[in-house]
CSV table of C-alpha atoms in Angstrom, one decimal:
chain,number,residue,atom,x,y,z
A,1,UNK,CA,-0.1,0.6,-0.5
A,2,UNK,CA,0.9,3.8,0.0
A,3,UNK,CA,2.1,5.7,2.0
A,4,UNK,CA,-0.2,7.6,4.8
A,5,UNK,CA,2.4,10.5,5.0
A,6,UNK,CA,6.4,9.9,3.9
A,7,UNK,CA,7.2,12.5,6.2
A,8,UNK,CA,5.8,11.6,9.3
A,9,UNK,CA,7.0,11.7,13.4
A,10,UNK,CA,8.4,8.0,13.5
A,11,UNK,CA,8.2,6.2,17.4
A,12,UNK,CA,9.9,3.1,17.7
A,13,UNK,CA,9.7,0.8,20.1
A,14,UNK,CA,10.4,-3.0,21.3
A,15,UNK,CA,8.0,-5.7,21.0
A,16,UNK,CA,6.4,-6.0,24.4
A,17,UNK,CA,7.6,-2.5,25.8
A,18,UNK,CA,4.7,0.6,26.8
A,19,UNK,CA,4.2,3.7,23.8
A,20,UNK,CA,3.4,6.8,24.7
A,21,UNK,CA,2.3,8.3,21.2
A,22,UNK,CA,1.5,12.6,22.3
A,23,UNK,CA,-0.5,15.1,20.0
A,24,UNK,CA,-1.1,19.0,20.3
A,25,UNK,CA,-4.5,20.1,19.3
A,26,UNK,CA,-5.7,23.4,18.7
A,27,UNK,CA,-8.5,24.3,19.4
A,28,UNK,CA,-9.2,25.3,23.4
A,29,UNK,CA,-12.9,24.6,22.1
A,30,UNK,CA,-12.8,20.9,21.5
A,31,UNK,CA,-14.5,19.5,23.8
A,32,UNK,CA,-14.4,15.9,22.0
A,33,UNK,CA,-10.7,14.0,20.7
A,34,UNK,CA,-10.7,10.5,19.2
A,35,UNK,CA,-7.9,8.1,18.3
A,36,UNK,CA,-7.4,6.3,15.5
A,37,UNK,CA,-4.5,3.9,14.0
A,38,UNK,CA,-4.8,3.9,10.1
A,39,UNK,CA,-2.5,0.9,9.0
A,40,UNK,CA,-1.0,0.6,4.4
A,41,UNK,CA,-3.5,1.0,2.2
A,42,UNK,CA,-6.4,1.3,4.7
A,43,UNK,CA,-9.0,4.0,6.5
A,44,UNK,CA,-8.1,5.6,10.1
A,45,UNK,CA,-10.3,2.9,12.5
A,46,UNK,CA,-11.1,4.1,15.6
A,47,UNK,CA,-8.9,3.5,19.2
A,48,UNK,CA,-10.2,5.1,21.8
A,49,UNK,CA,-11.9,8.3,22.3
A,50,UNK,CA,-12.3,11.0,25.1
A,51,UNK,CA,-15.0,13.6,25.8
A,52,UNK,CA,-13.0,16.7,27.4
A,53,UNK,CA,-15.4,16.3,30.8
A,54,UNK,CA,-12.9,13.6,31.7
A,55,UNK,CA,-8.7,13.6,32.2
A,56,UNK,CA,-8.2,9.2,31.2
A,57,UNK,CA,-9.7,6.4,29.8
A,58,UNK,CA,-8.7,3.4,29.7
A,59,UNK,CA,-10.1,0.3,27.2
A,60,UNK,CA,-8.0,-2.5,26.0
A,61,UNK,CA,-4.1,-2.7,26.1
A,62,UNK,CA,-4.6,1.8,25.6
A,63,UNK,CA,-5.5,4.7,27.7
A,64,UNK,CA,-5.8,8.4,26.4
A,65,UNK,CA,-5.1,10.8,28.9
A,66,UNK,CA,-6.9,14.6,28.3
A,67,UNK,CA,-4.7,17.9,29.5
A,68,UNK,CA,-6.5,20.3,28.2
A,69,UNK,CA,-4.2,22.8,30.0
A,70,UNK,CA,-2.1,22.5,28.1
A,71,UNK,CA,-4.0,21.2,25.1
A,72,UNK,CA,-3.1,18.5,24.6
A,73,UNK,CA,-3.1,14.5,24.0
A,74,UNK,CA,-1.7,11.3,24.6
A,75,UNK,CA,-1.7,7.7,23.7
A,76,UNK,CA,-0.6,5.4,25.7
A,77,UNK,CA,-0.1,1.5,24.3
A,78,UNK,CA,0.9,-1.5,26.6
A,79,UNK,CA,2.8,-4.4,25.4
A,80,UNK,CA,3.4,-3.5,22.1
A,81,UNK,CA,2.5,-6.2,19.8
A,82,UNK,CA,4.0,-6.3,16.4
A,83,UNK,CA,0.5,-5.8,14.5
A,84,UNK,CA,0.3,-3.0,17.0
A,85,UNK,CA,2.4,-1.6,13.6
A,86,UNK,CA,0.8,1.3,12.5
A,87,UNK,CA,0.3,5.6,12.1
A,88,UNK,CA,-1.7,7.0,14.3
A,89,UNK,CA,-4.0,10.4,14.9
A,90,UNK,CA,-5.5,12.1,16.8
A,91,UNK,CA,-9.3,13.9,15.8
A,92,UNK,CA,-10.1,16.8,18.2
A,93,UNK,CA,-13.9,18.2,17.4
A,94,UNK,CA,-16.6,21.1,18.3
A,95,UNK,CA,-20.0,20.2,18.9
A,96,UNK,CA,-22.0,21.3,17.1
A,97,UNK,CA,-19.4,21.8,14.0
A,98,UNK,CA,-19.8,19.0,12.2
A,99,UNK,CA,-16.0,18.7,11.7
A,100,UNK,CA,-12.7,16.5,12.9
A,101,UNK,CA,-9.3,18.2,12.6
A,102,UNK,CA,-6.7,15.9,12.8
A,103,UNK,CA,-3.7,15.7,13.4
A,104,UNK,CA,-0.2,14.5,11.8
A,105,UNK,CA,0.5,11.4,12.2
A,106,UNK,CA,2.7,9.4,14.4
A,107,UNK,CA,4.4,6.5,13.0
A,108,UNK,CA,4.8,3.8,15.4
A,109,UNK,CA,7.4,1.2,13.8
A,110,UNK,CA,7.1,-2.3,16.7
A,111,UNK,CA,11.2,-4.1,16.7
A,112,UNK,CA,11.1,-7.5,17.3
B,1,UNK,CA,-23.2,-5.0,10.9
B,2,UNK,CA,-21.1,-3.8,7.3
B,3,UNK,CA,-18.2,-0.7,7.7
B,4,UNK,CA,-18.4,1.7,4.8
B,5,UNK,CA,-18.2,0.4,1.9
B,6,UNK,CA,-16.5,3.5,-0.7
B,7,UNK,CA,-16.2,2.7,-4.9
B,8,UNK,CA,-14.1,2.5,-6.5
B,9,UNK,CA,-10.9,1.2,-4.9
B,10,UNK,CA,-8.8,3.6,-7.4
B,11,UNK,CA,-9.4,5.8,-9.7
B,12,UNK,CA,-6.9,6.8,-13.1
B,13,UNK,CA,-7.9,10.1,-14.8
B,14,UNK,CA,-6.9,13.0,-16.5
B,15,UNK,CA,-6.0,16.8,-15.9
B,16,UNK,CA,-9.4,18.8,-16.7
B,17,UNK,CA,-11.7,15.3,-16.3
B,18,UNK,CA,-14.7,15.6,-13.7
B,19,UNK,CA,-14.4,12.4,-11.1
B,20,UNK,CA,-17.7,11.2,-9.1
B,21,UNK,CA,-16.3,8.9,-5.6
B,22,UNK,CA,-19.2,7.0,-3.9
B,23,UNK,CA,-19.5,6.1,0.0
B,24,UNK,CA,-22.6,4.0,1.6
B,25,UNK,CA,-22.5,4.5,5.5
B,26,UNK,CA,-22.8,2.0,7.7
B,27,UNK,CA,-26.7,1.0,8.4
B,28,UNK,CA,-28.2,3.1,10.8
B,29,UNK,CA,-25.8,6.1,10.5
B,30,UNK,CA,-27.4,9.3,8.5
B,31,UNK,CA,-24.2,11.3,8.8
B,32,UNK,CA,-21.0,11.3,6.3
B,33,UNK,CA,-18.4,13.0,6.4
B,34,UNK,CA,-15.7,13.2,4.0
B,35,UNK,CA,-11.9,13.9,3.5
B,36,UNK,CA,-9.2,14.4,1.6
B,37,UNK,CA,-6.0,12.5,2.5
B,38,UNK,CA,-1.8,14.5,0.9
B,39,UNK,CA,1.2,12.7,2.3
B,40,UNK,CA,1.8,16.9,2.6
B,41,UNK,CA,-1.5,17.4,4.6
B,42,UNK,CA,-2.6,14.9,5.7
B,43,UNK,CA,-6.2,14.7,6.6
B,44,UNK,CA,-8.9,18.2,5.4
B,45,UNK,CA,-12.2,18.1,6.1
B,46,UNK,CA,-13.8,18.6,2.9
B,47,UNK,CA,-18.2,18.5,3.9
B,48,UNK,CA,-20.7,16.2,5.5
B,49,UNK,CA,-24.4,15.9,5.3
B,50,UNK,CA,-27.8,14.9,7.7
B,51,UNK,CA,-30.8,14.5,6.2
B,52,UNK,CA,-29.6,15.8,2.8
B,53,UNK,CA,-28.3,18.6,3.5
B,54,UNK,CA,-24.3,20.0,4.0
B,55,UNK,CA,-23.8,21.3,7.9
B,56,UNK,CA,-20.3,22.3,7.4
B,57,UNK,CA,-18.1,21.9,4.9
B,58,UNK,CA,-14.0,22.7,4.9
B,59,UNK,CA,-11.8,25.0,2.7
B,60,UNK,CA,-12.2,23.8,-0.8
B,61,UNK,CA,-12.6,25.5,-4.6
B,62,UNK,CA,-16.1,24.6,-5.7
B,63,UNK,CA,-14.8,22.2,-7.9
B,64,UNK,CA,-15.4,20.1,-5.2
B,65,UNK,CA,-19.1,18.6,-4.6
B,66,UNK,CA,-21.0,16.3,-2.5
B,67,UNK,CA,-23.9,15.4,-2.2
B,68,UNK,CA,-26.5,12.7,0.0
B,69,UNK,CA,-29.4,10.0,-0.6
B,70,UNK,CA,-32.1,9.7,0.7
B,71,UNK,CA,-31.0,5.9,2.2
B,72,UNK,CA,-28.2,8.2,3.1
B,73,UNK,CA,-25.6,6.7,0.8
B,74,UNK,CA,-22.9,9.7,-0.7
B,75,UNK,CA,-21.2,11.1,-3.3
B,76,UNK,CA,-18.9,13.4,-4.1
B,77,UNK,CA,-18.1,15.3,-7.4
B,78,UNK,CA,-14.8,16.8,-8.5
B,79,UNK,CA,-15.3,18.4,-11.8
B,80,UNK,CA,-12.2,19.9,-14.4
B,81,UNK,CA,-9.5,17.1,-11.9
B,82,UNK,CA,-5.5,19.0,-11.3
B,83,UNK,CA,-2.1,17.1,-10.4
B,84,UNK,CA,-3.1,18.8,-6.5
B,85,UNK,CA,-6.2,16.9,-6.6
B,86,UNK,CA,-4.6,13.0,-6.2
B,87,UNK,CA,-4.8,12.2,-2.7
B,88,UNK,CA,-7.4,9.3,-1.0
B,89,UNK,CA,-11.0,10.4,-0.3
B,90,UNK,CA,-12.2,8.8,3.1
B,91,UNK,CA,-15.5,8.7,3.3
B,92,UNK,CA,-16.9,8.1,7.5
B,93,UNK,CA,-19.9,7.8,8.8
B,94,UNK,CA,-21.5,8.4,12.3
B,95,UNK,CA,-24.7,8.2,14.3
B,96,UNK,CA,-26.5,10.4,16.3
B,97,UNK,CA,-26.2,12.5,18.6
B,98,UNK,CA,-23.1,14.5,19.0
B,99,UNK,CA,-19.4,13.6,19.9
B,100,UNK,CA,-20.0,10.2,17.8
B,101,UNK,CA,-16.9,9.4,16.4
B,102,UNK,CA,-16.6,9.1,12.8
B,103,UNK,CA,-16.6,5.6,11.1
B,104,UNK,CA,-14.0,5.5,8.0
B,105,UNK,CA,-14.2,3.3,4.8
B,106,UNK,CA,-11.2,2.0,3.2
B,107,UNK,CA,-11.5,5.1,1.5
B,108,UNK,CA,-10.6,5.8,-3.3
B,109,UNK,CA,-7.5,6.1,-4.2
B,110,UNK,CA,-7.5,8.8,-7.5
B,111,UNK,CA,-5.1,9.6,-9.8
B,112,UNK,CA,-4.5,12.6,-11.8
B,113,UNK,CA,-1.9,13.4,-14.9
């Protein structure tokens, strides 16, 4: 498949280690945030979301942290696996705008 | 439940032509959005439709248009194609209520030569 982004920041982690992917969002009025995973040749896949009235949300092997003070979002992946290799995007939404603003993406490479 | 379906998967067109892309949302989803993805610009919002009405539009020229049908299926059209329109065009659907996540299809890869 074609590259999603040729010059994305890349995070390389050893298999089994934890990964942390960061995102700075742009709009202080944004009240809903999503992390997406995109594999080559596929569309973005929903991982986890969080609303602005929360600071932390956990899913299966993933945790999202939201710091509204500094407009920062992070995705933590526990026990990273080869199948986690992909490009990860954060997305922000403000209620009533019906559109999402996406971050530039981070490429995660899992080393065996 | 079937996911978002986009057709065709790949398209090759020449400059000046027009193209129509199709999207079938997840059953029950009435909101359909379109995004353009390029290596240089990332994911950029094109437009969003709900119940056949466009509720928001991104910063794209008027050559980019869309519509939604009564069954929630959507099409987008690009007229007078330019080389810079080469991109992955992604359609996403979402359920009702604010803060409903987008569910994406696998996109249509458009190449303009």
